[in-house]
mmCIF file of C-alpha atoms and ligand atoms in Angstrom:
data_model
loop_
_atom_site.group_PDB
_atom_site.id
_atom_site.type_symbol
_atom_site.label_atom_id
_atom_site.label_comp_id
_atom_site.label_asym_id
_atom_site.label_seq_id
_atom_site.Cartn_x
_atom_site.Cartn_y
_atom_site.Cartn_z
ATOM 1 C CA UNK A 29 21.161 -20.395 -0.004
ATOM 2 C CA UNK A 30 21.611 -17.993 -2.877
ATOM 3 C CA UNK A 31 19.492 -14.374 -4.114
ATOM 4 C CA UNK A 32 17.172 -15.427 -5.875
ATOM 5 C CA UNK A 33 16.633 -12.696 -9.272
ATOM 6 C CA UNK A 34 12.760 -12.207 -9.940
ATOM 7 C CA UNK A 35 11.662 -13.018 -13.421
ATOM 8 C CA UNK A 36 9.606 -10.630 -15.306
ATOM 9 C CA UNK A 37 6.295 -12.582 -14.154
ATOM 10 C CA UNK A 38 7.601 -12.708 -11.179
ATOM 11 C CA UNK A 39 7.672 -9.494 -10.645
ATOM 12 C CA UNK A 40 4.473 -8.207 -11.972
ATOM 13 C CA UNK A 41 3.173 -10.509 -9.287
ATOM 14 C CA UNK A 42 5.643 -8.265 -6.591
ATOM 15 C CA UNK A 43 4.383 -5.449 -7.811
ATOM 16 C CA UNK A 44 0.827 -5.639 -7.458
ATOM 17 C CA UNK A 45 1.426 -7.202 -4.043
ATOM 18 C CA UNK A 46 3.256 -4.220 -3.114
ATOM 19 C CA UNK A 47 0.608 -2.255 -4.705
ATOM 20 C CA UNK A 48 -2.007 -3.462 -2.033
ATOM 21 C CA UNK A 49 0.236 -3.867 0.512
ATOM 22 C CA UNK A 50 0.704 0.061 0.641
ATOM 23 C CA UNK A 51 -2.696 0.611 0.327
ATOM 24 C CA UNK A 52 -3.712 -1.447 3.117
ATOM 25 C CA UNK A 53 -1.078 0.437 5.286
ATOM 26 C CA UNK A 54 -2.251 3.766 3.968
ATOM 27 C CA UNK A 55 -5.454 2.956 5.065
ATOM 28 C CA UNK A 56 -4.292 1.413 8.585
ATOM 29 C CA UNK A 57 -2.411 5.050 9.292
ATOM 30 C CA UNK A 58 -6.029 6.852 8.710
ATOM 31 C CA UNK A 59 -7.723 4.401 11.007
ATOM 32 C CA UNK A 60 -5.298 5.365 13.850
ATOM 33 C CA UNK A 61 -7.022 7.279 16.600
ATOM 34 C CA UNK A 62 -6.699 7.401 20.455
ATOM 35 C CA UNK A 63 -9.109 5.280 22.087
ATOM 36 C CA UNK A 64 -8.720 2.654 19.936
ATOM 37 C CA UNK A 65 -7.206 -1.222 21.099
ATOM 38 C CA UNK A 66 -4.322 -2.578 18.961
ATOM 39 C CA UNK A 67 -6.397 -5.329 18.488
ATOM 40 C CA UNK A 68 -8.861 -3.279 16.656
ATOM 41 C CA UNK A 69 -5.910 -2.069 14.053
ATOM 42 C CA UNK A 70 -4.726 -5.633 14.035
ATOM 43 C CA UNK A 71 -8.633 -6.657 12.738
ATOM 44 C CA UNK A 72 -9.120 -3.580 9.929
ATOM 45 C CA UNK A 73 -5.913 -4.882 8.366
ATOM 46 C CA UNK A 74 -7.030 -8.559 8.966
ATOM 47 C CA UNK A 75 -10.181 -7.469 6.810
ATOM 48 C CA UNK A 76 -8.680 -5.540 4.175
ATOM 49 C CA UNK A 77 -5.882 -7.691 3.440
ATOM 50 C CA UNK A 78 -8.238 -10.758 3.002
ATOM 51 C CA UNK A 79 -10.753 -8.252 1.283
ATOM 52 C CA UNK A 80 -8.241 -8.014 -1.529
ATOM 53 C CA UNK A 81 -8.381 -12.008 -2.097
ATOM 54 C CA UNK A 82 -4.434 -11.765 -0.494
ATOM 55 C CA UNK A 83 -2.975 -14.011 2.461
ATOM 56 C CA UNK A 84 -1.866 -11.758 5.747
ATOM 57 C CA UNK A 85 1.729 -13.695 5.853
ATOM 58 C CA UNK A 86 2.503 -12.854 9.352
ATOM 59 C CA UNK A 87 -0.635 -15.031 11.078
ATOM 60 C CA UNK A 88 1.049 -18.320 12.090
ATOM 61 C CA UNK A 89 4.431 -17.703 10.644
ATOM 62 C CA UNK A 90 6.288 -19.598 13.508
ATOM 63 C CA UNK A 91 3.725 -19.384 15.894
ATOM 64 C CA UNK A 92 2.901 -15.275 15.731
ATOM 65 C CA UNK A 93 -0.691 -14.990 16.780
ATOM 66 C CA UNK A 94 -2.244 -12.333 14.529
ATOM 67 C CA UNK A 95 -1.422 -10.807 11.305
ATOM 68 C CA UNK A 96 -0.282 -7.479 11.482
ATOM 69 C CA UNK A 97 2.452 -6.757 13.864
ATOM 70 C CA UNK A 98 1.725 -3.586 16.331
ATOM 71 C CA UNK A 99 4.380 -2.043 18.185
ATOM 72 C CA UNK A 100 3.895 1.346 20.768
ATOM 73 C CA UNK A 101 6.568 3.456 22.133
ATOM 74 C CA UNK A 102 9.320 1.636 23.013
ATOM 75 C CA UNK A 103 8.686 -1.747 21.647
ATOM 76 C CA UNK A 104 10.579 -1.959 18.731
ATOM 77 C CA UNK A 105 8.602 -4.155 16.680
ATOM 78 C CA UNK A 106 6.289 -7.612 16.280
ATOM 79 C CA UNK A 107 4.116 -6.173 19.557
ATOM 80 C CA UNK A 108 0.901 -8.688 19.041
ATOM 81 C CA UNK A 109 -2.050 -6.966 19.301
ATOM 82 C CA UNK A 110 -4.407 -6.737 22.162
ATOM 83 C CA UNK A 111 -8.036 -5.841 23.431
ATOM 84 C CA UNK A 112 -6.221 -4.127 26.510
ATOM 85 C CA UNK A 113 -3.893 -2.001 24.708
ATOM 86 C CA UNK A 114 -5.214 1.191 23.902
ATOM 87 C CA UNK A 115 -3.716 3.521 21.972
ATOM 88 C CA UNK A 116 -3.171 6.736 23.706
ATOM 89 C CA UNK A 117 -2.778 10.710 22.417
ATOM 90 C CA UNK A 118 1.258 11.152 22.233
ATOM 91 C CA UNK A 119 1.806 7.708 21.640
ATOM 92 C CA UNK A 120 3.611 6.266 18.508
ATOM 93 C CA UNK A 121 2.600 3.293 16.790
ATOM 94 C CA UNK A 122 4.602 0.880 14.603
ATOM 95 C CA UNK A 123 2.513 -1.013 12.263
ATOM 96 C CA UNK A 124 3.957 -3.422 10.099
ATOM 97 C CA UNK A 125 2.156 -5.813 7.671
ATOM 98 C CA UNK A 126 2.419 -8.456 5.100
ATOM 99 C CA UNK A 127 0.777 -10.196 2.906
ATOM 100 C CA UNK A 128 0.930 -13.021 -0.380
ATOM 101 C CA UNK A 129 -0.602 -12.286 -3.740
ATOM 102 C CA UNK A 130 -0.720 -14.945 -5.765
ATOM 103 C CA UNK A 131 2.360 -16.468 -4.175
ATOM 104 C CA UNK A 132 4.025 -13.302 -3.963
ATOM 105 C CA UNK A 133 4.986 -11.602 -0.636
ATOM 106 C CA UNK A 134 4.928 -7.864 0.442
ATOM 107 C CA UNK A 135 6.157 -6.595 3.082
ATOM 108 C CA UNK A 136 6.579 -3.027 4.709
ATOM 109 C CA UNK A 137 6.173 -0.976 7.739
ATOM 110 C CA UNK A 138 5.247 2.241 9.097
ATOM 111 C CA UNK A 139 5.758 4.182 12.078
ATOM 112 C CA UNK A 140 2.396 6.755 12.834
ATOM 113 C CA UNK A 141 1.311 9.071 15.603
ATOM 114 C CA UNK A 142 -1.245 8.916 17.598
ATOM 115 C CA UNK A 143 -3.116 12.281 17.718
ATOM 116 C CA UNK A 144 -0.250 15.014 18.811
ATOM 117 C CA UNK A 145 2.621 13.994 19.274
ATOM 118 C CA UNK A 146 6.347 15.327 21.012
ATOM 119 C CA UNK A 147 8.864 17.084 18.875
ATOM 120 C CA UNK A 148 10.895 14.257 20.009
ATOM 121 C CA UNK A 149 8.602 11.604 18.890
ATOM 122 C CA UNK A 150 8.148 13.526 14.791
ATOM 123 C CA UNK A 151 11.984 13.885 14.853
ATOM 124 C CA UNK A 152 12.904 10.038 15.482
ATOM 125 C CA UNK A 153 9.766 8.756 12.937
ATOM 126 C CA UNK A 154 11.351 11.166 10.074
ATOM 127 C CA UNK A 155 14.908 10.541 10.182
ATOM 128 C CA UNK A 156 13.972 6.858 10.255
ATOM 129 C CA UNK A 157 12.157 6.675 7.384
ATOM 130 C CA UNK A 158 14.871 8.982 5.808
ATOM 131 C CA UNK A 159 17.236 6.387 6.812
ATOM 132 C CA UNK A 160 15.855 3.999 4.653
ATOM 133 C CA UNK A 161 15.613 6.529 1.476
ATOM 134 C CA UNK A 162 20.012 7.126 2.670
ATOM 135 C CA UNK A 163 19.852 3.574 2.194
ATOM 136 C CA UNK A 164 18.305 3.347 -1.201
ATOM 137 C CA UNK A 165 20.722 5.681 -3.081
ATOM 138 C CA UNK A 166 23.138 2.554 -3.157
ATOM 139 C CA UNK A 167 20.667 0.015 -4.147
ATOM 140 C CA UNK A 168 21.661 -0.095 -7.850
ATOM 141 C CA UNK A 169 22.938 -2.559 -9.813
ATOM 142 C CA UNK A 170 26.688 -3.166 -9.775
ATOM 143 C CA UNK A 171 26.832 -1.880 -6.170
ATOM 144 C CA UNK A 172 27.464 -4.024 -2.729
ATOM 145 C CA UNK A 173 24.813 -4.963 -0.485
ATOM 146 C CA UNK A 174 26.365 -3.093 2.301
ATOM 147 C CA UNK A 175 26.836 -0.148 1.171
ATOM 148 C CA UNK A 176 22.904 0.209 2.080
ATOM 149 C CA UNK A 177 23.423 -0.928 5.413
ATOM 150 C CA UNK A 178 26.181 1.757 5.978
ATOM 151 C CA UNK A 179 24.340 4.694 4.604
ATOM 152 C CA UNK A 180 20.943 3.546 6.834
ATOM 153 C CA UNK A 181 23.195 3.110 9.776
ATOM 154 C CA UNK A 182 25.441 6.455 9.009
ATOM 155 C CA UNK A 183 22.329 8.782 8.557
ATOM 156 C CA UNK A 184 20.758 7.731 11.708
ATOM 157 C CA UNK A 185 23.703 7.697 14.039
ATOM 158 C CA UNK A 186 24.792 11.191 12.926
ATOM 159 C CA UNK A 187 21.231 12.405 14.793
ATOM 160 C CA UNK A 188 22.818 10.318 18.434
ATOM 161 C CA UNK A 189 20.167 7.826 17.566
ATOM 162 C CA UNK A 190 20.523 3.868 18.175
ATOM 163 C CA UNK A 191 20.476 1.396 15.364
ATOM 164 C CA UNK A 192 19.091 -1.894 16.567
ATOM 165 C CA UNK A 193 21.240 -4.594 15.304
ATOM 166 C CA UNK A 194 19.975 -8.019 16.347
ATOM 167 C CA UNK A 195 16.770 -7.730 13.551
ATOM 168 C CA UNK A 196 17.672 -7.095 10.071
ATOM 169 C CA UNK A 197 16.097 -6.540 6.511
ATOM 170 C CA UNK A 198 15.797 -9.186 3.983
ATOM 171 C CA UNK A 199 15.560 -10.854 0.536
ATOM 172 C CA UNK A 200 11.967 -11.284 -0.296
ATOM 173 C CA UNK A 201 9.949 -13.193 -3.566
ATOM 174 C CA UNK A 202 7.564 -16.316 -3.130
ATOM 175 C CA UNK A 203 8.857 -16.603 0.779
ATOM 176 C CA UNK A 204 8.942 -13.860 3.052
ATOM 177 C CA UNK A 205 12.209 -14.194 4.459
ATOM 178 C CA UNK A 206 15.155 -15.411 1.589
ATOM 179 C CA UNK A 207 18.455 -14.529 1.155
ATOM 180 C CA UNK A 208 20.369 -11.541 1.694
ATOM 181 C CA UNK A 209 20.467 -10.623 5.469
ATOM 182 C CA UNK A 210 20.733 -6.568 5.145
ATOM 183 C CA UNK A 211 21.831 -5.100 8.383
ATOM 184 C CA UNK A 212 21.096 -1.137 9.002
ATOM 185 C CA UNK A 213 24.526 -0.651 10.184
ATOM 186 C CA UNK A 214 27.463 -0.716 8.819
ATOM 187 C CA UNK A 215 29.649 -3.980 7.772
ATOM 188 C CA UNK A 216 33.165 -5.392 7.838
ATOM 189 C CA UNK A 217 32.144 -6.856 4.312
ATOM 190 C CA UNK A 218 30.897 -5.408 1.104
ATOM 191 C CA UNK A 219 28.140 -8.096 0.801
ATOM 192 C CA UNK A 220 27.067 -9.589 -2.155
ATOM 193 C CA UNK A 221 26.566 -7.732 -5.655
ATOM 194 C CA UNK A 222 23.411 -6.022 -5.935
ATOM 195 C CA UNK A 223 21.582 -7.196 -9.332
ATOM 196 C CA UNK A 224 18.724 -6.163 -11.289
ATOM 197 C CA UNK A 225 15.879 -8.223 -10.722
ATOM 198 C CA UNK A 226 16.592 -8.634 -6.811
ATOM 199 C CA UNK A 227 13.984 -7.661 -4.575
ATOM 200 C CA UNK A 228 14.352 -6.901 -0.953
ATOM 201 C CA UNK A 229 12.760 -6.047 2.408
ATOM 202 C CA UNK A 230 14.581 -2.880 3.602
ATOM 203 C CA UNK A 231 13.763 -2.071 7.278
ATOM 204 C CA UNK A 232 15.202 0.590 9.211
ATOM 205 C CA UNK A 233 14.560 -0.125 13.156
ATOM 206 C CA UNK A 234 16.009 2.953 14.949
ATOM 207 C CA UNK A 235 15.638 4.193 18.845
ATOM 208 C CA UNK A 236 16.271 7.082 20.321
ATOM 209 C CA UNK A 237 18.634 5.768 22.844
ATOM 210 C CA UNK A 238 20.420 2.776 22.692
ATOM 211 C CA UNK A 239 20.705 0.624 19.864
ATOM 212 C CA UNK A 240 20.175 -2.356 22.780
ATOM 213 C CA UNK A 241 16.947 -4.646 22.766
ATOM 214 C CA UNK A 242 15.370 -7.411 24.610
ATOM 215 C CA UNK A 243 11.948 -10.003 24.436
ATOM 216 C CA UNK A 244 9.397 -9.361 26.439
ATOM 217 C CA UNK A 245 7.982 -12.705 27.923
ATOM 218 C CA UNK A 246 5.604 -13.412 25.302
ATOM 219 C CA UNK A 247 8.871 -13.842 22.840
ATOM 220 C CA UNK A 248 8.265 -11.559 20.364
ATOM 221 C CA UNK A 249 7.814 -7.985 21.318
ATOM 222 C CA UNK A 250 10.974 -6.409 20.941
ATOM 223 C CA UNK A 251 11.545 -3.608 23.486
ATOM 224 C CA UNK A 252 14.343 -0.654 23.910
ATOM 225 C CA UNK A 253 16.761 -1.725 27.047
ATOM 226 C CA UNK A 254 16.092 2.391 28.282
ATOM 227 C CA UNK A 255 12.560 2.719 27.649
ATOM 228 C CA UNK A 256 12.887 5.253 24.861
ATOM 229 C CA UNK A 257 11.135 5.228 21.481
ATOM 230 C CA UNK A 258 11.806 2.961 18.832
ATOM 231 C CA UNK A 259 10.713 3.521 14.997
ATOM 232 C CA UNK A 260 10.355 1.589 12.071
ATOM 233 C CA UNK A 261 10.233 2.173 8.429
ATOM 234 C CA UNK A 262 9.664 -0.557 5.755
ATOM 235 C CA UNK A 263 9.457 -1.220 1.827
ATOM 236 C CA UNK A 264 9.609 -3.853 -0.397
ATOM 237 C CA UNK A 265 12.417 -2.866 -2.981
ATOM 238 C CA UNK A 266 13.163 -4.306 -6.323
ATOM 239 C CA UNK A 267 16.382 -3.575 -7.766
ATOM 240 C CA UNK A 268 16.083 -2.364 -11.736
ATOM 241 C CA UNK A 269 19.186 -1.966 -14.002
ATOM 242 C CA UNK A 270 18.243 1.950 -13.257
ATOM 243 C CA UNK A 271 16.542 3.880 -10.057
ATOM 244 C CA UNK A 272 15.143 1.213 -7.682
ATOM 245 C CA UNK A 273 11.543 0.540 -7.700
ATOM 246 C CA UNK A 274 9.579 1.019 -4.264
ATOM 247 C CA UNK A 275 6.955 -1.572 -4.708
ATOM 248 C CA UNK A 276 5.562 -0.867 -1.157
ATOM 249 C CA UNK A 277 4.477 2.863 -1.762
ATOM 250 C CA UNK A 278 1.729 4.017 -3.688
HETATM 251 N N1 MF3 B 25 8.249 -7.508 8.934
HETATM 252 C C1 MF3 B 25 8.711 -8.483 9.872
HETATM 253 C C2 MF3 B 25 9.871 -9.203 9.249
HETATM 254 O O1 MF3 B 25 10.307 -8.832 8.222
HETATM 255 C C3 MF3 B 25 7.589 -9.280 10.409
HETATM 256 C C4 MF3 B 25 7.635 -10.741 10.396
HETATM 257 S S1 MF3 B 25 7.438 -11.378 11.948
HETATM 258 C C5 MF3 B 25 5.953 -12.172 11.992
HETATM 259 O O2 MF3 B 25 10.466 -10.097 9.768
HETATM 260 F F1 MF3 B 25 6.064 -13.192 12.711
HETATM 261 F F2 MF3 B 25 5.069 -11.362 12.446
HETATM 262 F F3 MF3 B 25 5.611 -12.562 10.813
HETATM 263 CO CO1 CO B 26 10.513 -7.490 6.957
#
């Protein structure tokens, strides 16, 4: 297994599948209201993904039964959507989405309130997605792969916050998952060389209590051990010989 570096083609294909991709999630975040089933978010981004003539990458990959992954509270992330589970004022909802444009994944993630939220709750869904913008200062060309995963790590510990370690960001291109692994936490390694024309899946997953996880009995929602929040904050990156390029944000 090696990184694979995008060509030029390659990634104007990335980019405009990052291009939708963070318009289908912008317009996910607007649909959020209380009252409303995850299932119902699940089926808007069903629609719009397919409405842009794109694949939703997450339905069937090994088994997951819908296509946009829908976390609340304290599940951490790939909570499968349901008719029963209604999103209520105060909550926080972790939506996460993919999809394949002409061969070409996106993928990226976003944690939202639901109506008004707790101090608590805005405090933990900022510093995570700072984490990931920490993070993004070191990817440059020239630099290690790790240094990312220390600076996403550092940031969010210094606020007492958990860093969950068993799931992990990722190399990206014409599969969803590929080569590097890219931990949010800091390494005995430097990792690999970051190079210019590398794209990645950069994924903060932070909690406000321990960084410690487990599977519900379905086997994919991931939970906190305490039963405290959990956040998550997602882009697809490519790495230029200059400032990295957020393909995931609009
Ligand atoms: N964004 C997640 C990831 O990077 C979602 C994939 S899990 C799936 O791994 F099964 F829902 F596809
Ligand atoms: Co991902």
């Amino acid at each position: 297994m090696s990184i694979t570096i995008k060509s030029h083609r390659e990634i104007e294909l990335m980019r405009h599948a990052g291009k939708l991709l963070g318009k289908t999630l912008e317009q996910l975040e607007k649909a959020v209201k209380p009252g409303m089933s995850t299932w119902e978010l699940n089926k808007i981004g069903d629609d719009i993904i397919k409405g842009y003539d794109c694949i939703p990458s997450f339905l069937n990959y090994n088994g997951y039964p819908a296509s946009i992954c829908i976390s609340v509270n304290d599940e951490v992330v790939h909570g499968i959507p349901k008719k029963e589970v209604i999103l209520q004022e105060g909550d926080i909802v972790s939506i996460d989405a993919g999809l394949i444009y002409q061969g070409y994944h996106a993928d990226a993630a976003r944690t939202v309130p639901v109506g008004e939220i707790s101090e608590n709750a805005e405090k933990l869904i900022q510093v995570t997605k700072q984490s990931f913008f920490e993070g993004i200062k070191y990817a440059k060309q020239g630099n290690h792969l790790f240094e990312i995963s220390k600076a996403i790590g550092a940031y969010a510990e210094s606020f007492g916050y958990g860093v969950v370690r068993s799931l992990i960001g990722h190399g990206i291109g014409s599969r969803l998952h590929e080569d590097p692994q890219i931990p949010n936490f800091k390494q005995r390694r430097r990792g690999p060389k970051i190079e210019s024309g590398m794209t990645f899946a950069i994924e903060p997953m932070i909690n406000e209590g321990t960084w410690r996880v487990y599977w519900l009995d379905d086997d994919w929602t991931v939970c906190t051990e305490d039963g405290l929040l959990s956040a998550h904050y997602e882009n697809t990156v490519l790495i230029t010989d200059g400032e990295p390029e957020i393909l995931t944000l609009l």
